[in-house]
PDB file of C-alpha atoms in Angstrom:
ATOM      1  CA  MET A   1      -8.967 -61.703 -16.791  1.00  0.00           C
ATOM      2  CA  GLY A   2      -6.013 -60.986 -14.603  1.00  0.00           C
ATOM      3  CA  LYS A   3      -5.849 -59.943 -11.314  1.00  0.00           C
ATOM      4  CA  PHE A   4      -3.196 -57.644  -9.466  1.00  0.00           C
ATOM      5  CA  THR A   5      -2.459 -56.856  -5.806  1.00  0.00           C
ATOM      6  CA  PHE A   6       0.212 -54.773  -4.700  1.00  0.00           C
ATOM      7  CA  ASP A   7       1.281 -53.965  -0.988  1.00  0.00           C
ATOM      8  CA  PHE A   8       2.243 -50.509  -0.781  1.00  0.00           C
ATOM      9  CA  PRO A   9       5.284 -50.224   1.919  1.00  0.00           C
ATOM     10  CA  SER A  10       4.077 -48.242   4.691  1.00  0.00           C
ATOM     11  CA  ASP A  11       7.381 -46.243   5.256  1.00  0.00           C
ATOM     12  CA  LEU A  12       6.907 -45.145   1.354  1.00  0.00           C
ATOM     13  CA  GLU A  13       3.469 -44.049   1.838  1.00  0.00           C
ATOM     14  CA  ARG A  14       4.557 -42.010   5.114  1.00  0.00           C
ATOM     15  CA  GLN A  15       7.265 -40.367   2.915  1.00  0.00           C
ATOM     16  CA  ILE A  16       5.116 -39.466   0.227  1.00  0.00           C
ATOM     17  CA  LEU A  17       2.294 -37.934   2.686  1.00  0.00           C
ATOM     18  CA  ALA A  18       5.213 -35.764   4.226  1.00  0.00           C
ATOM     19  CA  LEU A  19       6.241 -34.643   0.938  1.00  0.00           C
ATOM     20  CA  GLU A  20       2.836 -33.477   0.075  1.00  0.00           C
ATOM     21  CA  ARG A  21       2.553 -31.848   3.569  1.00  0.00           C
ATOM     22  CA  ALA A  22       5.720 -30.138   2.897  1.00  0.00           C
ATOM     23  CA  GLY A  23       4.463 -28.492  -0.218  1.00  0.00           C
ATOM     24  CA  SER A  24       1.626 -27.091   1.372  1.00  0.00           C
ATOM     25  CA  ALA A  25       0.923 -23.469   1.007  1.00  0.00           C
ATOM     26  CA  GLU A  26       1.493 -23.054   5.016  1.00  0.00           C
ATOM     27  CA  VAL A  27       4.841 -24.777   4.844  1.00  0.00           C
ATOM     28  CA  VAL A  28       5.811 -22.656   1.491  1.00  0.00           C
ATOM     29  CA  GLY A  29       4.865 -19.711   3.691  1.00  0.00           C
ATOM     30  CA  ARG A  30       7.170 -20.607   6.671  1.00  0.00           C
ATOM     31  CA  MET A  31       9.941 -21.138   4.326  1.00  0.00           C
ATOM     32  CA  LEU A  32       9.520 -17.766   2.558  1.00  0.00           C
ATOM     33  CA  GLU A  33       9.152 -15.898   5.784  1.00  0.00           C
ATOM     34  CA  VAL A  34      12.534 -17.677   7.048  1.00  0.00           C
ATOM     35  CA  GLY A  35      14.359 -16.892   3.710  1.00  0.00           C
ATOM     36  CA  GLY A  36      13.021 -13.294   3.552  1.00  0.00           C
ATOM     37  CA  LYS A  37      14.418 -12.636   6.965  1.00  0.00           C
ATOM     38  CA  LYS A  38      17.696 -13.785   6.016  1.00  0.00           C
ATOM     39  CA  VAL A  39      17.726 -11.374   2.833  1.00  0.00           C
ATOM     40  CA  GLU A  40      16.536  -8.650   5.122  1.00  0.00           C
ATOM     41  CA  GLU A  41      19.339  -8.779   7.511  1.00  0.00           C
ATOM     42  CA  GLU A  42      21.789  -8.851   4.741  1.00  0.00           C
ATOM     43  CA  MET A  43      20.050  -5.785   3.332  1.00  0.00           C
ATOM     44  CA  LYS A  44      20.329  -3.959   6.752  1.00  0.00           C
ATOM     45  CA  ALA A  45      23.816  -5.071   7.191  1.00  0.00           C
ATOM     46  CA  GLN A  46      24.933  -3.617   3.671  1.00  0.00           C
ATOM     47  CA  CYS A  47      23.102  -0.429   3.833  1.00  0.00           C
ATOM     48  CA  ARG A  48      24.299   0.202   7.047  1.00  0.00           C
ATOM     49  CA  ALA A  49      28.024   0.757   5.188  1.00  0.00           C
ATOM     50  CA  HIS A  50      26.564   3.499   2.885  1.00  0.00           C
ATOM     51  CA  ASN A  51      24.354   5.172   5.764  1.00  0.00           C
ATOM     52  CA  GLN A  52      23.333   8.654   5.122  1.00  0.00           C
ATOM     53  CA  SER A  53      20.669   8.700   6.959  1.00  0.00           C
ATOM     54  CA  GLY A  54      18.880   5.986   9.264  1.00  0.00           C
ATOM     55  CA  SER A  55      15.338   6.250   7.995  1.00  0.00           C
ATOM     56  CA  MET A  56      16.181   3.793   5.085  1.00  0.00           C
ATOM     57  CA  VAL A  57      17.793   1.086   7.027  1.00  0.00           C
ATOM     58  CA  LYS A  58      15.129   1.256   9.720  1.00  0.00           C
ATOM     59  CA  SER A  59      12.291   0.877   6.874  1.00  0.00           C
ATOM     60  CA  ILE A  60      13.756  -2.354   5.310  1.00  0.00           C
ATOM     61  CA  GLY A  61      11.268  -5.284   5.582  1.00  0.00           C
ATOM     62  CA  THR A  62       9.858  -8.190   4.339  1.00  0.00           C
ATOM     63  CA  THR A  63       6.196  -8.582   3.242  1.00  0.00           C
ATOM     64  CA  LYS A  64       4.056 -11.530   4.210  1.00  0.00           C
ATOM     65  CA  PRO A  65       3.759 -14.364   1.868  1.00  0.00           C
ATOM     66  CA  LYS A  66       1.655 -13.556  -0.958  1.00  0.00           C
ATOM     67  CA  GLN A  67       0.899 -15.993  -4.103  1.00  0.00           C
ATOM     68  CA  ASN A  68       0.152 -14.670  -8.027  1.00  0.00           C
ATOM     69  CA  ASP A  69      -0.361 -17.103 -11.049  1.00  0.00           C
ATOM     70  CA  ARG A  70       3.498 -17.628 -10.894  1.00  0.00           C
ATOM     71  CA  GLY A  71       3.772 -18.914  -7.283  1.00  0.00           C
ATOM     72  CA  SER A  72       4.296 -17.964  -3.930  1.00  0.00           C
ATOM     73  CA  PHE A  73       6.693 -14.921  -2.960  1.00  0.00           C
ATOM     74  CA  VAL A  74       7.786 -12.463  -0.628  1.00  0.00           C
ATOM     75  CA  VAL A  75       9.249  -8.990  -0.845  1.00  0.00           C
ATOM     76  CA  THR A  76      11.991  -7.564   0.905  1.00  0.00           C
ATOM     77  CA  ARG A  77      12.650  -3.853   0.464  1.00  0.00           C
ATOM     78  CA  PRO A  78      13.070  -0.520   2.159  1.00  0.00           C
ATOM     79  CA  THR A  79       9.409   1.274   2.466  1.00  0.00           C
ATOM     80  CA  GLY A  80       8.426   4.799   3.267  1.00  0.00           C
ATOM     81  CA  LYS A  81       9.822   8.069   2.582  1.00  0.00           C
ATOM     82  CA  GLU A  82      11.806  11.128   4.189  1.00  0.00           C
ATOM     83  CA  THR A  83      11.232  14.717   3.777  1.00  0.00           C
ATOM     84  CA  ARG A  84      14.224  17.270   4.022  1.00  0.00           C
ATOM     85  CA  ILE A  85      14.364  20.960   4.128  1.00  0.00           C
ATOM     86  CA  THR A  86      16.872  22.174   1.251  1.00  0.00           C
ATOM     87  CA  ALA A  87      19.253  24.971   1.970  1.00  0.00           C
ATOM     88  CA  LYS A  88      16.593  27.377   0.342  1.00  0.00           C
ATOM     89  CA  GLY A  89      13.988  26.254   2.741  1.00  0.00           C
ATOM     90  CA  LYS A  90      11.920  24.068   0.161  1.00  0.00           C
ATOM     91  CA  LYS A  91      10.548  20.752   1.438  1.00  0.00           C
ATOM     92  CA  HIS A  92      12.295  17.849  -0.627  1.00  0.00           C
ATOM     93  CA  THR A  93      10.669  14.154  -0.337  1.00  0.00           C
ATOM     94  CA  VAL A  94      12.664  11.200  -1.096  1.00  0.00           C
ATOM     95  CA  ARG A  95      11.331   7.549  -1.082  1.00  0.00           C
ATOM     96  CA  ASN A  96      13.496   5.166   0.750  1.00  0.00           C
ATOM     97  CA  MET A  97      13.268   2.918  -2.318  1.00  0.00           C
ATOM     98  CA  GLU A  98      14.682   5.552  -4.339  1.00  0.00           C
ATOM     99  CA  LYS A  99      17.505   5.922  -2.040  1.00  0.00           C
ATOM    100  CA  LEU A 100      18.407   2.113  -2.462  1.00  0.00           C
ATOM    101  CA  ALA A 101      17.980   2.540  -6.444  1.00  0.00           C
ATOM    102  CA  TYR A 102      20.474   5.570  -6.428  1.00  0.00           C
ATOM    103  CA  LEU A 103      22.932   3.604  -4.288  1.00  0.00           C
ATOM    104  CA  HIS A 104      22.688   0.713  -6.522  1.00  0.00           C
ATOM    105  CA  TYR A 105      22.734   2.537  -9.750  1.00  0.00           C
ATOM    106  CA  GLY A 106      24.371   5.790  -8.934  1.00  0.00           C
ATOM    107  CA  THR A 107      23.644   9.233 -10.046  1.00  0.00           C
ATOM    108  CA  ARG A 108      25.596  11.890 -11.546  1.00  0.00           C
ATOM    109  CA  LYS A 109      27.269  12.979  -8.276  1.00  0.00           C
ATOM    110  CA  GLN A 110      27.231   9.306  -6.600  1.00  0.00           C
ATOM    111  CA  PRO A 111      29.079   6.371  -8.102  1.00  0.00           C
ATOM    112  CA  ALA A 112      27.060   3.051  -8.697  1.00  0.00           C
ATOM    113  CA  THR A 113      27.662   0.350  -5.966  1.00  0.00           C
ATOM    114  CA  GLY A 114      25.944  -2.677  -7.433  1.00  0.00           C
ATOM    115  CA  ILE A 115      24.556  -2.996  -3.685  1.00  0.00           C
ATOM    116  CA  VAL A 116      21.583  -5.226  -4.687  1.00  0.00           C
ATOM    117  CA  THR A 117      23.756  -7.623  -6.556  1.00  0.00           C
ATOM    118  CA  LYS A 118      25.989  -7.802  -3.289  1.00  0.00           C
ATOM    119  CA  ILE A 119      22.938  -8.388  -1.297  1.00  0.00           C
ATOM    120  CA  MET A 120      21.542 -11.182  -3.466  1.00  0.00           C
ATOM    121  CA  ASN A 121      24.999 -12.867  -3.933  1.00  0.00           C
ATOM    122  CA  ARG A 122      25.725 -12.945   0.040  1.00  0.00           C
ATOM    123  CA  ALA A 123      22.298 -13.562   1.167  1.00  0.00           C
ATOM    124  CA  GLU A 124      21.787 -16.792  -1.274  1.00  0.00           C
ATOM    125  CA  THR A 125      23.638 -19.465   0.450  1.00  0.00           C
ATOM    126  CA  PRO A 126      21.968 -18.679   4.077  1.00  0.00           C
ATOM    127  CA  THR A 127      18.676 -18.266   2.714  1.00  0.00           C
ATOM    128  CA  VAL A 128      18.813 -21.566   0.877  1.00  0.00           C
ATOM    129  CA  LYS A 129      20.041 -23.197   3.958  1.00  0.00           C
ATOM    130  CA  ALA A 130      17.401 -21.789   6.227  1.00  0.00           C
ATOM    131  CA  MET A 131      14.477 -22.927   3.919  1.00  0.00           C
ATOM    132  CA  GLN A 132      15.992 -26.240   3.239  1.00  0.00           C
ATOM    133  CA  GLU A 133      16.034 -26.612   7.246  1.00  0.00           C
ATOM    134  CA  VAL A 134      12.292 -25.451   7.355  1.00  0.00           C
ATOM    135  CA  TYR A 135      11.385 -27.830   4.535  1.00  0.00           C
ATOM    136  CA  SER A 136      13.569 -31.007   6.244  1.00  0.00           C
ATOM    137  CA  ARG A 137      12.127 -30.366   9.388  1.00  0.00           C
ATOM    138  CA  GLU A 138       8.520 -30.648   7.739  1.00  0.00           C
ATOM    139  CA  VAL A 139       9.271 -33.898   5.779  1.00  0.00           C
ATOM    140  CA  GLU A 140      11.020 -35.689   8.996  1.00  0.00           C
ATOM    141  CA  GLN A 141       8.078 -35.118  11.193  1.00  0.00           C
ATOM    142  CA  GLY A 142       5.952 -37.089   8.739  1.00  0.00           C
TER     143      GLY A 142
END
């Protein structure tokens, strides 16, 4: 029977271990947090331009990293609601997420702006860059 010996280069072993560590849930979570903050900054900047009341802009936030059967994720969105008194004295409550949807799709009295599409297009490059920096830092530490 034949015999086989193989010397695994130590540099290659270090690189493989660093890649394994960079794919861990902890590192992925940090990458998502950094990326979510970039999207949050862009969402706030775009919403300020259409500011009707400050409650929606103030309520925009990013969730902590979560995991489901498809992988890890964060969600950046406005939360909460605002209660207004109408001219007739009735209370009217509007969720901040509804305001964003109305702004994006429009209403019969308000034209659509496509704000969510703008946010995603403008935030993509800085978000990917920030996430790549976290990943690269982790791989280089190995």
